[in-house]
XYZ file of C-alpha atoms in Angstrom:
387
model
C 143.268 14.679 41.473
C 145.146 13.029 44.123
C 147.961 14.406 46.336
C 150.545 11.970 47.917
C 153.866 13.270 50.179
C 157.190 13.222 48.486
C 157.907 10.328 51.426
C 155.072 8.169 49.468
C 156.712 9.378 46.071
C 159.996 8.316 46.514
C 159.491 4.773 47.809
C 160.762 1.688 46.591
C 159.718 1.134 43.275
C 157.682 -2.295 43.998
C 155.344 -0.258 46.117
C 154.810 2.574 43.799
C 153.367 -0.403 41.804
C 150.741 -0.674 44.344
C 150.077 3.297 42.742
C 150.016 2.448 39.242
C 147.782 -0.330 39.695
C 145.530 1.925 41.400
C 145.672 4.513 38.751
C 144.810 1.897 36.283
C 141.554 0.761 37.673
C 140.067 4.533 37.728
C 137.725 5.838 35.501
C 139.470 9.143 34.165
C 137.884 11.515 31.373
C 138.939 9.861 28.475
C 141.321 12.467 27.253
C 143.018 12.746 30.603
C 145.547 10.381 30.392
C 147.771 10.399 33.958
C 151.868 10.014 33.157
C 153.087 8.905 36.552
C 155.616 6.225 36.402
C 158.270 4.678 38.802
C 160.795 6.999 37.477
C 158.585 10.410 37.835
C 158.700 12.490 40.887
C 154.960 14.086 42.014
C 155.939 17.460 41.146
C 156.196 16.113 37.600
C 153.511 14.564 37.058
C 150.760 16.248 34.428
C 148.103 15.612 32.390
C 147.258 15.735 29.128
C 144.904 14.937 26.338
C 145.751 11.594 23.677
C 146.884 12.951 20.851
C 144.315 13.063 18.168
C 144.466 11.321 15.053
C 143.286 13.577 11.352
C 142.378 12.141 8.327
C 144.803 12.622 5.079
C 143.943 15.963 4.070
C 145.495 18.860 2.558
C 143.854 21.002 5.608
C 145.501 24.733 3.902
C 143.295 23.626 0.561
C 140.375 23.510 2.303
C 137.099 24.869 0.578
C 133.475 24.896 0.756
C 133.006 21.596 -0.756
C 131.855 18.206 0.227
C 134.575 16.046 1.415
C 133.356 12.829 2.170
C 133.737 11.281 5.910
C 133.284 8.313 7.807
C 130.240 8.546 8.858
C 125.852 9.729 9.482
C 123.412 9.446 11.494
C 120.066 8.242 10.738
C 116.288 8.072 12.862
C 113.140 7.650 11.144
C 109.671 9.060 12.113
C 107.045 6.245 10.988
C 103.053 6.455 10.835
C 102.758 3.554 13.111
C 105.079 4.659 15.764
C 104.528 8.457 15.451
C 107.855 9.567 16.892
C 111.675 9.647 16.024
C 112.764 6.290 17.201
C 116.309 4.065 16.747
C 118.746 6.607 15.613
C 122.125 4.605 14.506
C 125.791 5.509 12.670
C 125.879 4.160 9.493
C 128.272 4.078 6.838
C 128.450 7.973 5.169
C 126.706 6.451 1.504
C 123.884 7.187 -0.621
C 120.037 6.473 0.754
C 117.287 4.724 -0.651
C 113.928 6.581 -0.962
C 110.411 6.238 -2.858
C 110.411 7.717 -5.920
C 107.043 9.554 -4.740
C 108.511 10.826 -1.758
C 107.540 13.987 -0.278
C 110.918 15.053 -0.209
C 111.791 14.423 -3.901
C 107.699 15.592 -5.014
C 107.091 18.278 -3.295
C 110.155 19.429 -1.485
C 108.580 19.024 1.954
C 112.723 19.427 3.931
C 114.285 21.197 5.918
C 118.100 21.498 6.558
C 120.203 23.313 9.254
C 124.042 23.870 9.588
C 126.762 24.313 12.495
C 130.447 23.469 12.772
C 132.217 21.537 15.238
C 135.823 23.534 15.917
C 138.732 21.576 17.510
C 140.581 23.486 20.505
C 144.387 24.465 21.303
C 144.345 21.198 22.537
C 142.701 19.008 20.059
C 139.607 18.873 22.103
C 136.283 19.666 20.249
C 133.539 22.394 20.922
C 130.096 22.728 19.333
C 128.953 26.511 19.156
C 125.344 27.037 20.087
C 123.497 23.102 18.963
C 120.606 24.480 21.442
C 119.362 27.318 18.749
C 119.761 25.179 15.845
C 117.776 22.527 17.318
C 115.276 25.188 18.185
C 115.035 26.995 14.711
C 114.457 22.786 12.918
C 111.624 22.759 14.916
C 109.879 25.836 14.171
C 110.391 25.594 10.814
C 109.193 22.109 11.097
C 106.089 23.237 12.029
C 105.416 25.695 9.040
C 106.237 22.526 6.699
C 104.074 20.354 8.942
C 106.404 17.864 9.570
C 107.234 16.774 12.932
C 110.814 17.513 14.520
C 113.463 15.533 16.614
C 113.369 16.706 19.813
C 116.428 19.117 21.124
C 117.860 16.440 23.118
C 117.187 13.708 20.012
C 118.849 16.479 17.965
C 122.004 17.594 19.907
C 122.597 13.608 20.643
C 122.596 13.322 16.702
C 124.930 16.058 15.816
C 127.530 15.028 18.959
C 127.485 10.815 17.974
C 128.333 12.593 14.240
C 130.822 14.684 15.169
C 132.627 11.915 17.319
C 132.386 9.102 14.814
C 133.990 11.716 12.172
C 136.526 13.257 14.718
C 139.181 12.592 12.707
C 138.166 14.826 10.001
C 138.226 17.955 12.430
C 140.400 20.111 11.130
C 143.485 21.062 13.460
C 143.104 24.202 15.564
C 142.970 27.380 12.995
C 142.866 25.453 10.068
C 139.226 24.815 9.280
C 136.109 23.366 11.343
C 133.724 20.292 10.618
C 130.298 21.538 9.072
C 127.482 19.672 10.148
C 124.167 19.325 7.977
C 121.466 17.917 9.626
C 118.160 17.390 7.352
C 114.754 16.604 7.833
C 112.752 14.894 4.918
C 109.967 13.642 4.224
C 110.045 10.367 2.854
C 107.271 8.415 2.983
C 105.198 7.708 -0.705
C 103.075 10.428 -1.290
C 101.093 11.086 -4.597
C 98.877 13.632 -3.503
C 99.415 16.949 -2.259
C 99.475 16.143 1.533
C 102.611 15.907 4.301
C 104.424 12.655 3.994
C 103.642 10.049 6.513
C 106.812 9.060 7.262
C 110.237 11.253 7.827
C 113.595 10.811 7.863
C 116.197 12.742 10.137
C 119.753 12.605 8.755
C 123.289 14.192 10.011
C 126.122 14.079 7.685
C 129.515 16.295 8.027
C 132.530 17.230 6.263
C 135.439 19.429 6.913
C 135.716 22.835 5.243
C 137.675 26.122 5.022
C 136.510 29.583 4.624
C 133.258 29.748 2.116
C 134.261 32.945 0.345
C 138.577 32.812 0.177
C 138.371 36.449 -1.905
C 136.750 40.056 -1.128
C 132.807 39.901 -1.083
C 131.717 42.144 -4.319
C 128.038 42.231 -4.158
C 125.411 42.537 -6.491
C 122.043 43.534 -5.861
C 119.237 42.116 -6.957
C 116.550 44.301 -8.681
C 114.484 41.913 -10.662
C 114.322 38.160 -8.595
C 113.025 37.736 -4.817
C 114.457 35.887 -2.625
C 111.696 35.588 -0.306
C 107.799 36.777 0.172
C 105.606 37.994 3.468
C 103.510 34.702 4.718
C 106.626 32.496 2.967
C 109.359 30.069 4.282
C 111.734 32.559 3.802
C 112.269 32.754 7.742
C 112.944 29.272 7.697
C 115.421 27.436 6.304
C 113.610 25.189 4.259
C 115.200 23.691 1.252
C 112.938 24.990 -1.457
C 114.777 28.249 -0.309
C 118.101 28.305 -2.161
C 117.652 26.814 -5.591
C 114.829 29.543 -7.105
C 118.046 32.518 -6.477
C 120.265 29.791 -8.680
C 119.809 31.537 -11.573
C 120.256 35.060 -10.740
C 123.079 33.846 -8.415
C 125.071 31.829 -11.887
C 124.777 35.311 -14.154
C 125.623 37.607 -10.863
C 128.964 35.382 -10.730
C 129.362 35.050 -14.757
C 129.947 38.777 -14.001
C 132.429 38.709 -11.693
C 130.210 39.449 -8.093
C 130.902 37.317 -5.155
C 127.514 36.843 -3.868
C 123.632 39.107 -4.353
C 122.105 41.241 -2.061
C 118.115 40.098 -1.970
C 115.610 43.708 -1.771
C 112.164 42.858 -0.074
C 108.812 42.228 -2.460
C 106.910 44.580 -0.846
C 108.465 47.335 -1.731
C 111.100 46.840 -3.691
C 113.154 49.424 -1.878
C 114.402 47.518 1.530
C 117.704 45.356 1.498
C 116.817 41.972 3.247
C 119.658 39.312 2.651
C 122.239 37.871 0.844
C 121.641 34.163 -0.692
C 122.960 32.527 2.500
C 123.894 35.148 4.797
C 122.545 37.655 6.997
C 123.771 41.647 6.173
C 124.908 44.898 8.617
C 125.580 48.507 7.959
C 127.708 50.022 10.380
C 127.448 54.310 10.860
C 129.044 55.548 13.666
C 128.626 53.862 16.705
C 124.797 52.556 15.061
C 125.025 48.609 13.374
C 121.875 47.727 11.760
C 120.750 44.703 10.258
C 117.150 44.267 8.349
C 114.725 42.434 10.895
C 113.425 39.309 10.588
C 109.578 39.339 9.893
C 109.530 36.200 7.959
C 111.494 36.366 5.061
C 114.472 37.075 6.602
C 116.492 33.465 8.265
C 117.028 34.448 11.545
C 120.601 33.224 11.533
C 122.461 31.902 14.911
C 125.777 33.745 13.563
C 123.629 36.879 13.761
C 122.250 36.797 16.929
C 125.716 36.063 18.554
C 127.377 39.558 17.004
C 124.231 41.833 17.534
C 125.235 40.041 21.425
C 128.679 40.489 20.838
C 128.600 44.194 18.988
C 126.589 45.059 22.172
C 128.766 44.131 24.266
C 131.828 46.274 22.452
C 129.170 49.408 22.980
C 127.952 49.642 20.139
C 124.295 50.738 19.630
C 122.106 47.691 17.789
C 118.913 47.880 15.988
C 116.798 45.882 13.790
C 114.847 47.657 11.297
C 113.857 48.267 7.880
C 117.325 49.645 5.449
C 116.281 50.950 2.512
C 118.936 50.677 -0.182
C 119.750 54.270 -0.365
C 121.233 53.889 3.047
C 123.876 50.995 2.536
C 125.528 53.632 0.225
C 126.182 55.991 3.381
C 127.612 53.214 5.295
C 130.660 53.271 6.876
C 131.074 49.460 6.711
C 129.303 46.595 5.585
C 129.617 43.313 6.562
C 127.744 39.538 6.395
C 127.300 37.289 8.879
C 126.371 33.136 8.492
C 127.308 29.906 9.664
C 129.186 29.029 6.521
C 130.879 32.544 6.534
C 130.863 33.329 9.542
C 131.877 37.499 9.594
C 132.954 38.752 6.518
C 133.598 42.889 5.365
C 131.910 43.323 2.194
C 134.255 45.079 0.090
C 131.609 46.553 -2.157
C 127.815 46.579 -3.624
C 126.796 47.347 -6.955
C 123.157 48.399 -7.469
C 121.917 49.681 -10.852
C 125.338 50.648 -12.518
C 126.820 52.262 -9.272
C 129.340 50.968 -7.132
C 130.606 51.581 -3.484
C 133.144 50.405 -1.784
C 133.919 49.877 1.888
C 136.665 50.016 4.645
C 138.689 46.528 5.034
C 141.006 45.692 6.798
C 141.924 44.958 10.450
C 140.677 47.856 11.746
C 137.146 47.279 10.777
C 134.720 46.329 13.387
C 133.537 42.930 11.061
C 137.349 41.630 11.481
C 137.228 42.362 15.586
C 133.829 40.920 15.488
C 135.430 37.725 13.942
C 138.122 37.416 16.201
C 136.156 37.728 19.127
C 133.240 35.295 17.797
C 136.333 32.572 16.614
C 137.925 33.264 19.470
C 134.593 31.981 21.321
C 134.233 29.211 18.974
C 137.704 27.487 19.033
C 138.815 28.206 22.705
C 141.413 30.800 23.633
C 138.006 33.360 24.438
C 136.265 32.637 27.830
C 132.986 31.565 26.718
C 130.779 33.657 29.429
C 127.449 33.178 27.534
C 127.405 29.037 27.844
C 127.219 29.471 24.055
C 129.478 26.341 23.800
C 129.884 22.503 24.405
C 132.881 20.069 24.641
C 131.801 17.140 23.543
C 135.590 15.540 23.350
């Protein structure tokens, strides 16, 4: 910032001229736009961000659903040049893709998802690209594929976010999800990893994923997951084998299942896209994550964030018995984010919890939106402004 003496200020207006021309020829951030003019005094001048342009939407309407943007991103891994190479913007559209894909054949993907939030003012914040870059590429290796690297990765999800800025939602009103995928998609009859791969970002704006209370259902018959599985991944032959179970759950009127382990039989693990706590006393525990539990990013920010309000945190095995002693229960995800679970029905009986917003889930969301969207001094470096 420069500083120059109400003498220089109040000058002739041909040589504050000389000024603006000066101004004009510096290379400011690009939302920091400086509003000196002949008529302005020093002490007036500010600065402040362009206003931001939104696309027509009915941002208060806002769902879980697919609303198509702008545009993706797209970088291919080939045989020949054994590496993720050329990424571009294209057009959001369908893709072209062998029929014998390894993708399409034998469902060698992987996907991952994070929002983009926009700020007070309008500037836009990423919450924690790092760990999601991280978690594609371990569960990259258990599919043998290969991975973008985090840099390739967080450059990806940024040059989406950008191009699509305009379907950000305002501040409060909704965030930009962001689905980056990794597929294999080179022709592949056999049972082998593809050849070639195919790393794609696509977004959309979207509201809250469950608008109601969270009724949930457990699951005594279908696993979600099994030891020496992808269940700790988040692989895409994940989600449609619970499709079923999940259709008749909601036919009945539950929001959502809660998954038991296969081992036993006995142990809660998950929910079909989100992680699970109990809360007793000043104790929140969540199942651990051995490997057929997703260790989700949402997760590992409130056991951060719980420990920081004092509370005691533990990961461990819950049998089901317990969840009915619980003073509070409550699921965590990207898509949900934190969300009291208003009750679980398991084998005829039903409990229900404390909601409201004096539970420790709807502090826990404050403080982690809070975090997300601005107003909450991020201490933790947990996120980036890339606008």
């Amino acid at each position: 910032m420069f500083m120059f003496s109400r003498s220089i200020c109040c000058a002739k207006l041909n040589q504050l001229s000389t000024f603006e021309t000066l101004f004009s020829n510096l290379k400011l951030r690009p939302y920091a736009t400086p509003l000196i003019g002949p008529l302005q005094t020093c002490e007036s001048r500010i600065y402040s961000r362009e206003k931001a342009e939104y696309a027509n939407v009915n941002w208060d309407e806002l769902g879980f659903a697919l609303t198509k943007t702008d545009y993706m991103y797209v970088m291919n891994f080939t045989e020949e040049e054994q590496k993720f190479f050329n990424g571009t913007l294209t057009r959001f559209g369908n893709i072209e893709m062998c029929p014998s894909s390894g993708i399409l054949n034998y469902g060698q993907g992987l996907f991952e998802g994070l929002k983009a939030y926009r700020k007070e003012d309008e500037g836009i914040l990423l919450f924690r690209p790092q760990e999601n870059a991280l978690r594609m590429k371990i569960g990259a290796d258990r599919m043998c594929m290969p991975s973008p690297t985090v840099d390739q990765f967080i450059d990806a999800v940024k040059k989406t976010v950008l191009a699509n800025k305009r379907w950000v939602p305002p501040y409060g009103r909704g965030s930009l999800y962001v689905r980056p995928l990794l597929m294999g998609t080179g022709r592949n009859l056999g049972v082998k990893p593809s050849s070639d791969y195919t790393f794609l970002v696509y977004a959309s704006p979207v509201g809250n994923y469950h608008k109601g209370d969270l009724n949930l259902m457990v699951e005594d018959n279908v696993r979600r997951a099994i030891p020496g599985g992808t269940g700790g991944i988040k692989a895409v032959t994940n989600y449609s084998p619970v499709y079923k179970p999940l259709t008749e759950a909601k036919a009945k009127g539950f929001s959502d299942l809660l998954f038991l382990d296969a081992s036993t039989g006995s142990n809660i693990e998950e929910g079909s896209a989100c992680n699970i706590f109990i809360l007793k006393g000043n104790v929140i525990s969540t199942p651990t994550t051995h490997g057929t539990i997703l260790p989700g990013i949402t997760r590992k920010s409130i056991m951060e964030i719980a420990s920081d309000f004092g509370y005691q945190v533990e990961e461990r095995a819950i049998p089901i018995k317990e969840v009915f002693d619980a003073e509070e229960v409550f699921c965590t995800g990207t898509a949900m984010v934190v969300k009291s679970v208003a009750s679980i029905t398991y084998q005829g009986k039903r409990i229900e919890y404390k909601l409201g917003a004096e539970t420790l889930a709807q502090k826990l969301h404050a403080t982690l939106t809070g975090i997300q969207t601005g107003p909450i001094e991020d201490k933790l470096g947990w996120t980036m402004l890339i606008d």
